[in-house]
Short mmCIF file of N, CA, C and O in Angstrom, two decimals:
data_model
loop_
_atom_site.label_atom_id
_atom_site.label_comp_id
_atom_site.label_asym_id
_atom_site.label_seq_id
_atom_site.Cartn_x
_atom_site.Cartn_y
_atom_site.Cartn_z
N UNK A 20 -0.26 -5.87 -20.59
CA UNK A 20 -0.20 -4.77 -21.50
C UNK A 20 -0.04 -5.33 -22.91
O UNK A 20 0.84 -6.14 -23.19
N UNK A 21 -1.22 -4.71 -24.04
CA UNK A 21 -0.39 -5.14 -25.36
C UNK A 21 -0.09 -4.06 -25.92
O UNK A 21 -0.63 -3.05 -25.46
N UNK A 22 0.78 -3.93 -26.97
CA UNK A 22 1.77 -2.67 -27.39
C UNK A 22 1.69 -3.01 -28.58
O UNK A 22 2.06 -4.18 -28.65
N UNK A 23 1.39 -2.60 -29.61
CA UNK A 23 1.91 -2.54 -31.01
C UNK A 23 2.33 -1.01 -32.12
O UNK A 23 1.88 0.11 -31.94
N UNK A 24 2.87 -1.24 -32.75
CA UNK A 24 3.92 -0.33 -33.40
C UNK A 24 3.43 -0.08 -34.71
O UNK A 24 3.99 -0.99 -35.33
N UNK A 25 2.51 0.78 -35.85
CA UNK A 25 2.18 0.67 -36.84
C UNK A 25 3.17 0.88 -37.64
O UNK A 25 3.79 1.76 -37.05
N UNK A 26 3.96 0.58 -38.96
CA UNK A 26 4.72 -0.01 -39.14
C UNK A 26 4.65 1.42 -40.63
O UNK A 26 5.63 1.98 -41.12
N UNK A 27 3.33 1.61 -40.97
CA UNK A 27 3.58 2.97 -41.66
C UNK A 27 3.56 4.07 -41.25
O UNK A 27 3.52 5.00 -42.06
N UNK A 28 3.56 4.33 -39.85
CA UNK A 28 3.81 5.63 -39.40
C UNK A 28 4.95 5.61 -38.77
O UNK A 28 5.55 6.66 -38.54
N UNK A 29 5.27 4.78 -38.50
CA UNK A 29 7.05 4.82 -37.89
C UNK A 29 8.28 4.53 -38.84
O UNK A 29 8.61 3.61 -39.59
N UNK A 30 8.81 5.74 -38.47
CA UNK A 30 9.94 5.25 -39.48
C UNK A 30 11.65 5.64 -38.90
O UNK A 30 12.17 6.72 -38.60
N UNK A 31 12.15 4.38 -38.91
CA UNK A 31 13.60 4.54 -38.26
C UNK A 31 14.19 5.66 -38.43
O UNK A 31 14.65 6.11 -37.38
N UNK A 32 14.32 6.11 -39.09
CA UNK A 32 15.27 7.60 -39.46
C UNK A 32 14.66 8.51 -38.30
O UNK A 32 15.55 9.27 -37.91
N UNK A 33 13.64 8.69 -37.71
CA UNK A 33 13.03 9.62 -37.24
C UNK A 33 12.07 8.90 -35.54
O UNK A 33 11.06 8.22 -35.37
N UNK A 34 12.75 9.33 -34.94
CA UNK A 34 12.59 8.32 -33.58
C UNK A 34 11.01 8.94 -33.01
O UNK A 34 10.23 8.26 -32.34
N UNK A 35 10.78 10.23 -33.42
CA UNK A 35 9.76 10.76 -32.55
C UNK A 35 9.07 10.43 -33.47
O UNK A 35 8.37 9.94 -32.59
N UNK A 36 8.47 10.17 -34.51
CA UNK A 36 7.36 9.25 -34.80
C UNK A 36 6.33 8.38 -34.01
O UNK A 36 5.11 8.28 -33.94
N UNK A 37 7.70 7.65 -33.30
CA UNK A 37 6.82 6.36 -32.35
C UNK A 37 6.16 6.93 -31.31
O UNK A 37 6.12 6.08 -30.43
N UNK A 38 5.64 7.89 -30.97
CA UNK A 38 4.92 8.65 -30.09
C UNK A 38 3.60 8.20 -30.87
O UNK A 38 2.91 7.33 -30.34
N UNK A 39 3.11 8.91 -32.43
CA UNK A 39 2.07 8.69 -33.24
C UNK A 39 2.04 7.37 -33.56
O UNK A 39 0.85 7.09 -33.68
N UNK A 40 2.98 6.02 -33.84
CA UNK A 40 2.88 5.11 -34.27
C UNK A 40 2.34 4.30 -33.43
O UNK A 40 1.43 3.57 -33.82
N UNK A 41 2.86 4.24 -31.79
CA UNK A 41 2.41 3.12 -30.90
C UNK A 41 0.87 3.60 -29.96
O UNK A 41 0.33 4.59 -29.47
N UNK A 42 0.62 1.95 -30.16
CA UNK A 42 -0.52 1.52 -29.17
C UNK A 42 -0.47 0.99 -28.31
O UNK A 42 0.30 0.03 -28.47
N UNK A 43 -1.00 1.03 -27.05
CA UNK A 43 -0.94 0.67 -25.86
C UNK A 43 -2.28 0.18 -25.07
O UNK A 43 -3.21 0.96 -25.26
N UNK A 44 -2.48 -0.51 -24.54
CA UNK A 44 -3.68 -0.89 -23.35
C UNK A 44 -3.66 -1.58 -22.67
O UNK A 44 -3.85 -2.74 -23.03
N UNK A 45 -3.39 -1.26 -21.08
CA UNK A 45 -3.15 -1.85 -20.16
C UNK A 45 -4.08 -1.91 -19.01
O UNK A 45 -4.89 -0.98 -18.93
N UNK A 46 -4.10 -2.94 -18.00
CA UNK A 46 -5.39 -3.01 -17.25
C UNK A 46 -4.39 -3.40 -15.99
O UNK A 46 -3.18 -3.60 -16.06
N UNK A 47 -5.38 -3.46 -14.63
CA UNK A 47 -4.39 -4.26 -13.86
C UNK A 47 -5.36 -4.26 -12.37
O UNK A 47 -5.98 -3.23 -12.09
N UNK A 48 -5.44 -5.24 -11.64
CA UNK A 48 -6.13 -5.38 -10.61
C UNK A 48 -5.22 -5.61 -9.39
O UNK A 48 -4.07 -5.99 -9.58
N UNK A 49 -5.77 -5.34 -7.87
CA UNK A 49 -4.88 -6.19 -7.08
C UNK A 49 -5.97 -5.94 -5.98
O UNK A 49 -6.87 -5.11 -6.12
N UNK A 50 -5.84 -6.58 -5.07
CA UNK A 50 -6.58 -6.46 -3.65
C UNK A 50 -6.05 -5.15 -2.59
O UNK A 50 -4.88 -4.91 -2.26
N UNK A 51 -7.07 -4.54 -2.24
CA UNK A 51 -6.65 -3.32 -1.73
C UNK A 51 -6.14 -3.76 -0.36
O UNK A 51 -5.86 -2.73 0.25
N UNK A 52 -5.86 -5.00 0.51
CA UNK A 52 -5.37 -5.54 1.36
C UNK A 52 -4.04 -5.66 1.35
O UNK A 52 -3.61 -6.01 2.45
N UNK A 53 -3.02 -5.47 0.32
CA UNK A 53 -1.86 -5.71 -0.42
C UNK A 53 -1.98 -4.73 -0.30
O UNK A 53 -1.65 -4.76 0.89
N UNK A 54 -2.31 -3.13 -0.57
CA UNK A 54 -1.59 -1.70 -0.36
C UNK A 54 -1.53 -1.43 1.00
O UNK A 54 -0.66 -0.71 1.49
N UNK A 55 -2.67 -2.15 1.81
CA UNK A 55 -3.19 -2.07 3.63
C UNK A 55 -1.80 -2.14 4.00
O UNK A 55 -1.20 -1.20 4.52
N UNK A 56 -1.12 -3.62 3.65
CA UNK A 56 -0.51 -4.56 4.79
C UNK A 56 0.97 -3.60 4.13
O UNK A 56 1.85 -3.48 4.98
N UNK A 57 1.18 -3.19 3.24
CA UNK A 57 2.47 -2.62 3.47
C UNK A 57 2.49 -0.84 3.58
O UNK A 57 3.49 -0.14 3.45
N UNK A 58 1.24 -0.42 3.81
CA UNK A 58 1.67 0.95 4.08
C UNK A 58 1.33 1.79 3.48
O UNK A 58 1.27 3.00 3.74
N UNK A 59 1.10 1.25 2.65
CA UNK A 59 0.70 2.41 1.05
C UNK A 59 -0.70 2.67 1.02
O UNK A 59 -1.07 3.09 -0.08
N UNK A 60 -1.78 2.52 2.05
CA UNK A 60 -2.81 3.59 1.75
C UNK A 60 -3.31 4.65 1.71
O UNK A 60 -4.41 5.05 1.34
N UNK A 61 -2.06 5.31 2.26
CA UNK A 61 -2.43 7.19 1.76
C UNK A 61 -2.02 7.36 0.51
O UNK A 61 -2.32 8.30 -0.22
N UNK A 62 -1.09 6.12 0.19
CA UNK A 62 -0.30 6.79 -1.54
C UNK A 62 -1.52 6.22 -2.16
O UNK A 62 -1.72 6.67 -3.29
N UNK A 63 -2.26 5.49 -1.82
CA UNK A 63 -3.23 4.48 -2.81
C UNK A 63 -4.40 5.54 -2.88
O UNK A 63 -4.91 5.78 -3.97
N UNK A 64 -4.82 6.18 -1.73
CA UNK A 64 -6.05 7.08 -1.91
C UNK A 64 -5.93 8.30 -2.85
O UNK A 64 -6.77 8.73 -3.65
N UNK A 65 -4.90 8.68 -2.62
CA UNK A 65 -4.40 9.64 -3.41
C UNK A 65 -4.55 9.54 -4.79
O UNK A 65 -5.06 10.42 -5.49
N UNK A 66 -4.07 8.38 -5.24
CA UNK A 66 -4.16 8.37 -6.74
C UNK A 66 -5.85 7.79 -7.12
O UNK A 66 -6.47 8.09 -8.14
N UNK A 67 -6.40 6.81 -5.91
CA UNK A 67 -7.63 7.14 -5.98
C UNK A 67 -8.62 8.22 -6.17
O UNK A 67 -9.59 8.07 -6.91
N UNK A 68 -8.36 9.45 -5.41
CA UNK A 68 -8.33 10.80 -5.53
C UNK A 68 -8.51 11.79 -7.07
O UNK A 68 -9.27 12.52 -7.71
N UNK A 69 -7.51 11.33 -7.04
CA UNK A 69 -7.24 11.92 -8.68
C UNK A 69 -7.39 11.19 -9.68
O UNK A 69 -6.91 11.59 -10.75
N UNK A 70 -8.00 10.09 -9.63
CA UNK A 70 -8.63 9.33 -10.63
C UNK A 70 -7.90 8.13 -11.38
O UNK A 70 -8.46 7.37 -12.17
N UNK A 71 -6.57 8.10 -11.00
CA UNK A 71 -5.46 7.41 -11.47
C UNK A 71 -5.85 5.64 -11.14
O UNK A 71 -5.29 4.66 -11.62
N UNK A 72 -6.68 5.67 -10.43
CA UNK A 72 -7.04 4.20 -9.54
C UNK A 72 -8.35 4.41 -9.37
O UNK A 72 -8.79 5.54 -9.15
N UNK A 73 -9.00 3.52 -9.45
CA UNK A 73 -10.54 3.06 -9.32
C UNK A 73 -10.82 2.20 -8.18
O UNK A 73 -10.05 1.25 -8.37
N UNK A 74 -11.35 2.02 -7.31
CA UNK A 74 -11.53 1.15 -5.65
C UNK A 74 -12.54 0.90 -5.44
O UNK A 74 -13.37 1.80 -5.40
N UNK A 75 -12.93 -0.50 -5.21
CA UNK A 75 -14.46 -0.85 -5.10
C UNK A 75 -14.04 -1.25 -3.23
O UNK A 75 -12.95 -0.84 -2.84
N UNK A 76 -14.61 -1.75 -2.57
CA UNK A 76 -14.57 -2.50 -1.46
C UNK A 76 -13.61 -3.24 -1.05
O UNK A 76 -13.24 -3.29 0.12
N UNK A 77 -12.97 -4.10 -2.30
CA UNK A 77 -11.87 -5.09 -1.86
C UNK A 77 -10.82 -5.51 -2.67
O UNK A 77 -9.96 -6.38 -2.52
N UNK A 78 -11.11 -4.51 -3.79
CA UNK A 78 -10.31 -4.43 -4.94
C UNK A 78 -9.39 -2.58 -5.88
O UNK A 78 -10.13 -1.64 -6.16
N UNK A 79 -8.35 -2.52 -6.09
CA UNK A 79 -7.83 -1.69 -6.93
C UNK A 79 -8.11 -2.05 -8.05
O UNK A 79 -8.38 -3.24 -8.23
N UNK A 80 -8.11 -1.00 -9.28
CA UNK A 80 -7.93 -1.13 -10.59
C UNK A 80 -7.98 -0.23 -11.32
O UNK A 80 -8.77 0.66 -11.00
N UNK A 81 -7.21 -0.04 -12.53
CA UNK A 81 -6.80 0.88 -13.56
C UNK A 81 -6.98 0.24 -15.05
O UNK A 81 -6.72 -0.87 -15.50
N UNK A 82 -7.40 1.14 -15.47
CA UNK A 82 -7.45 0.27 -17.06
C UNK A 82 -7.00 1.78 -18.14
O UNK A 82 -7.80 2.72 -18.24
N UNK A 83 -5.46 1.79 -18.95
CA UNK A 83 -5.09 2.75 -19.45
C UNK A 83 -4.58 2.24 -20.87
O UNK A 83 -3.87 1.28 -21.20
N UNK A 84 -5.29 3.37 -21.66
CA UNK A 84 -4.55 3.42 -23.01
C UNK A 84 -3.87 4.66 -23.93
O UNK A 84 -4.13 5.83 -23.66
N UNK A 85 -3.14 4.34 -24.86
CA UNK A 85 -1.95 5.29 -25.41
C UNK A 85 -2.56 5.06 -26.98
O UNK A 85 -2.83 3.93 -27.39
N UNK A 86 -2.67 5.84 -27.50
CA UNK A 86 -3.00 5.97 -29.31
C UNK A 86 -3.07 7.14 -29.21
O UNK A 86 -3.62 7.91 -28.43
N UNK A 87 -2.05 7.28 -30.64
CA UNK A 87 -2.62 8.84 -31.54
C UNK A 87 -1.39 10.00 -30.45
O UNK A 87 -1.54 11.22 -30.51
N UNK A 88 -0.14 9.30 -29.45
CA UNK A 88 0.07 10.41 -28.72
C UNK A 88 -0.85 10.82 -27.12
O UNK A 88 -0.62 11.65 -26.24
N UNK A 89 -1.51 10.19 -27.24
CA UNK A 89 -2.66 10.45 -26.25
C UNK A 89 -2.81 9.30 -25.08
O UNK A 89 -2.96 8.14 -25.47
N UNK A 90 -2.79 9.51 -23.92
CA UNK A 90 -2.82 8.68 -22.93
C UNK A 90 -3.97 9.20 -21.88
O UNK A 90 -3.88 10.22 -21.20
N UNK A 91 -5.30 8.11 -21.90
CA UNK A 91 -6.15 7.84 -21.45
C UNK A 91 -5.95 6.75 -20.14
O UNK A 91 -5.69 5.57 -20.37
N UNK A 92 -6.13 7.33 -18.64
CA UNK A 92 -6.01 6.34 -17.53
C UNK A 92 -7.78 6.41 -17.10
O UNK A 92 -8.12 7.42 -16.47
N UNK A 93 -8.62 5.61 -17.37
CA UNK A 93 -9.42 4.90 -16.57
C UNK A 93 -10.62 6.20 -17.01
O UNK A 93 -11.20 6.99 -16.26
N UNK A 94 -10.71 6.03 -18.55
CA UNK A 94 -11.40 6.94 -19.15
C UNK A 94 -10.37 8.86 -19.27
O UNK A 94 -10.19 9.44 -20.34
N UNK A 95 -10.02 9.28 -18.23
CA UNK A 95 -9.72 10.40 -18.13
C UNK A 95 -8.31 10.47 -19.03
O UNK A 95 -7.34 9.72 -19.01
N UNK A 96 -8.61 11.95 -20.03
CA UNK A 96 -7.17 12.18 -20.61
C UNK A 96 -6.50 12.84 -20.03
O UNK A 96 -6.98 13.86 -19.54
N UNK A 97 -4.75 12.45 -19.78
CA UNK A 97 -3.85 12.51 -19.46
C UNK A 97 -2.56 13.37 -20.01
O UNK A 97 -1.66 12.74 -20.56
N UNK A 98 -2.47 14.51 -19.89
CA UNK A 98 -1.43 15.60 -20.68
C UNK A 98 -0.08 14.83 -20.60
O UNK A 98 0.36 14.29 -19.59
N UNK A 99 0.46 14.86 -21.68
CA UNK A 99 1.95 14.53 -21.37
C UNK A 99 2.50 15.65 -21.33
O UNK A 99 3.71 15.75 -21.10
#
Protein backbone atom coordinates (compact mmCIF):
# COMPACT_ATOMS: atom_id res chain seq x y z
CA UNK A 1 0.00 0.00 0.00
CA UNK A 2 1.28 3.61 -0.59
CA UNK A 3 -0.51 6.38 1.42
CA UNK A 4 0.24 9.91 1.21
CA UNK A 5 -1.21 12.95 3.02
CA UNK A 6 -1.44 16.35 0.98
CA UNK A 7 -0.10 18.64 3.25
CA UNK A 8 -2.44 21.69 1.95
CA UNK A 9 -5.55 20.19 2.48
CA UNK A 10 -4.96 18.82 5.83
CA UNK A 11 -4.84 20.73 8.56
CA UNK A 12 -4.26 19.70 12.30
CA UNK A 13 -6.86 21.76 13.92
CA UNK A 14 -9.46 19.92 11.98
CA UNK A 15 -9.11 16.03 11.87
CA UNK A 16 -11.87 15.37 9.22
CA UNK A 17 -9.98 16.96 6.57
CA UNK A 18 -7.80 13.84 6.19
CA UNK A 19 -10.66 12.05 4.59
CA UNK A 20 -10.09 14.83 1.44
CA UNK A 21 -6.32 15.03 2.05
CA UNK A 22 -5.24 11.24 1.87
CA UNK A 23 -4.26 8.92 -0.92
CA UNK A 24 -4.26 5.47 -1.03
CA UNK A 25 -3.49 2.42 -3.54
CA UNK A 26 -3.30 -0.85 -2.73
CA UNK A 27 -3.00 -4.15 -4.69
CA UNK A 28 -2.56 -7.64 -3.39
CA UNK A 29 -2.35 -11.20 -4.83
CA UNK A 30 -2.36 -14.70 -3.26
CA UNK A 31 -3.01 -18.22 -4.60
CA UNK A 32 -6.52 -19.32 -4.40
CA UNK A 33 -5.05 -22.73 -2.88
CA UNK A 34 -4.28 -20.73 0.44
CA UNK A 35 -8.16 -19.78 0.81
CA UNK A 36 -8.85 -23.87 -0.39
CA UNK A 37 -6.58 -25.35 2.33
CA UNK A 38 -7.98 -23.34 5.22
CA UNK A 39 -11.63 -23.12 4.58
CA UNK A 40 -12.37 -19.93 3.35
CA UNK A 41 -13.86 -20.63 -0.04
CA UNK A 42 -17.33 -19.72 0.44
CA UNK A 43 -16.04 -16.43 2.22
CA UNK A 44 -13.64 -16.05 -0.88
CA UNK A 45 -16.52 -16.53 -3.53
CA UNK A 46 -18.55 -14.30 -1.97
CA UNK A 47 -16.50 -11.39 -2.09
CA UNK A 48 -15.68 -12.73 -5.51
CA UNK A 49 -19.37 -12.33 -6.06
CA UNK A 50 -19.63 -8.92 -5.26
CA UNK A 51 -16.73 -7.80 -6.91
CA UNK A 52 -14.50 -7.17 -3.89
CA UNK A 53 -11.94 -9.96 -5.36
CA UNK A 54 -11.06 -10.77 -8.85
CA UNK A 55 -10.15 -14.88 -9.52
CA UNK A 56 -8.50 -16.16 -12.44
CA UNK A 57 -7.79 -20.09 -12.23
CA UNK A 58 -5.04 -20.10 -9.65
CA UNK A 59 -4.86 -16.82 -8.39
CA UNK A 60 -6.90 -14.00 -6.05
CA UNK A 61 -6.56 -10.34 -6.50
CA UNK A 62 -7.73 -6.88 -5.62
CA UNK A 63 -6.33 -3.71 -6.63
CA UNK A 64 -8.03 -0.58 -4.45
CA UNK A 65 -7.80 3.07 -4.25
CA UNK A 66 -8.89 6.08 -1.86
CA UNK A 67 -8.66 9.92 -3.27
CA UNK A 68 -10.88 12.80 -3.04
CA UNK A 69 -12.95 10.72 -0.04
CA UNK A 70 -13.73 8.10 -2.51
CA UNK A 71 -12.82 4.44 -2.38
CA UNK A 72 -12.53 2.51 -5.57
CA UNK A 73 -12.03 -1.63 -5.08
CA UNK A 74 -11.04 -3.22 -8.41
CA UNK A 75 -12.49 -0.41 -10.59
CA UNK A 76 -16.00 -0.39 -8.71
CA UNK A 77 -17.00 2.66 -6.37
CA UNK A 78 -17.43 1.94 -2.95
CA UNK A 79 -20.00 4.09 -0.58
CA UNK A 80 -18.62 4.80 2.69
Amino acid sequence: MNMTIDNKVFAANNIMLIMAALTADATGKAPTTFFTRLGLAPLVDMYVQQGLLLKNEQELSFNTNFSQGQLQVNGQVISL
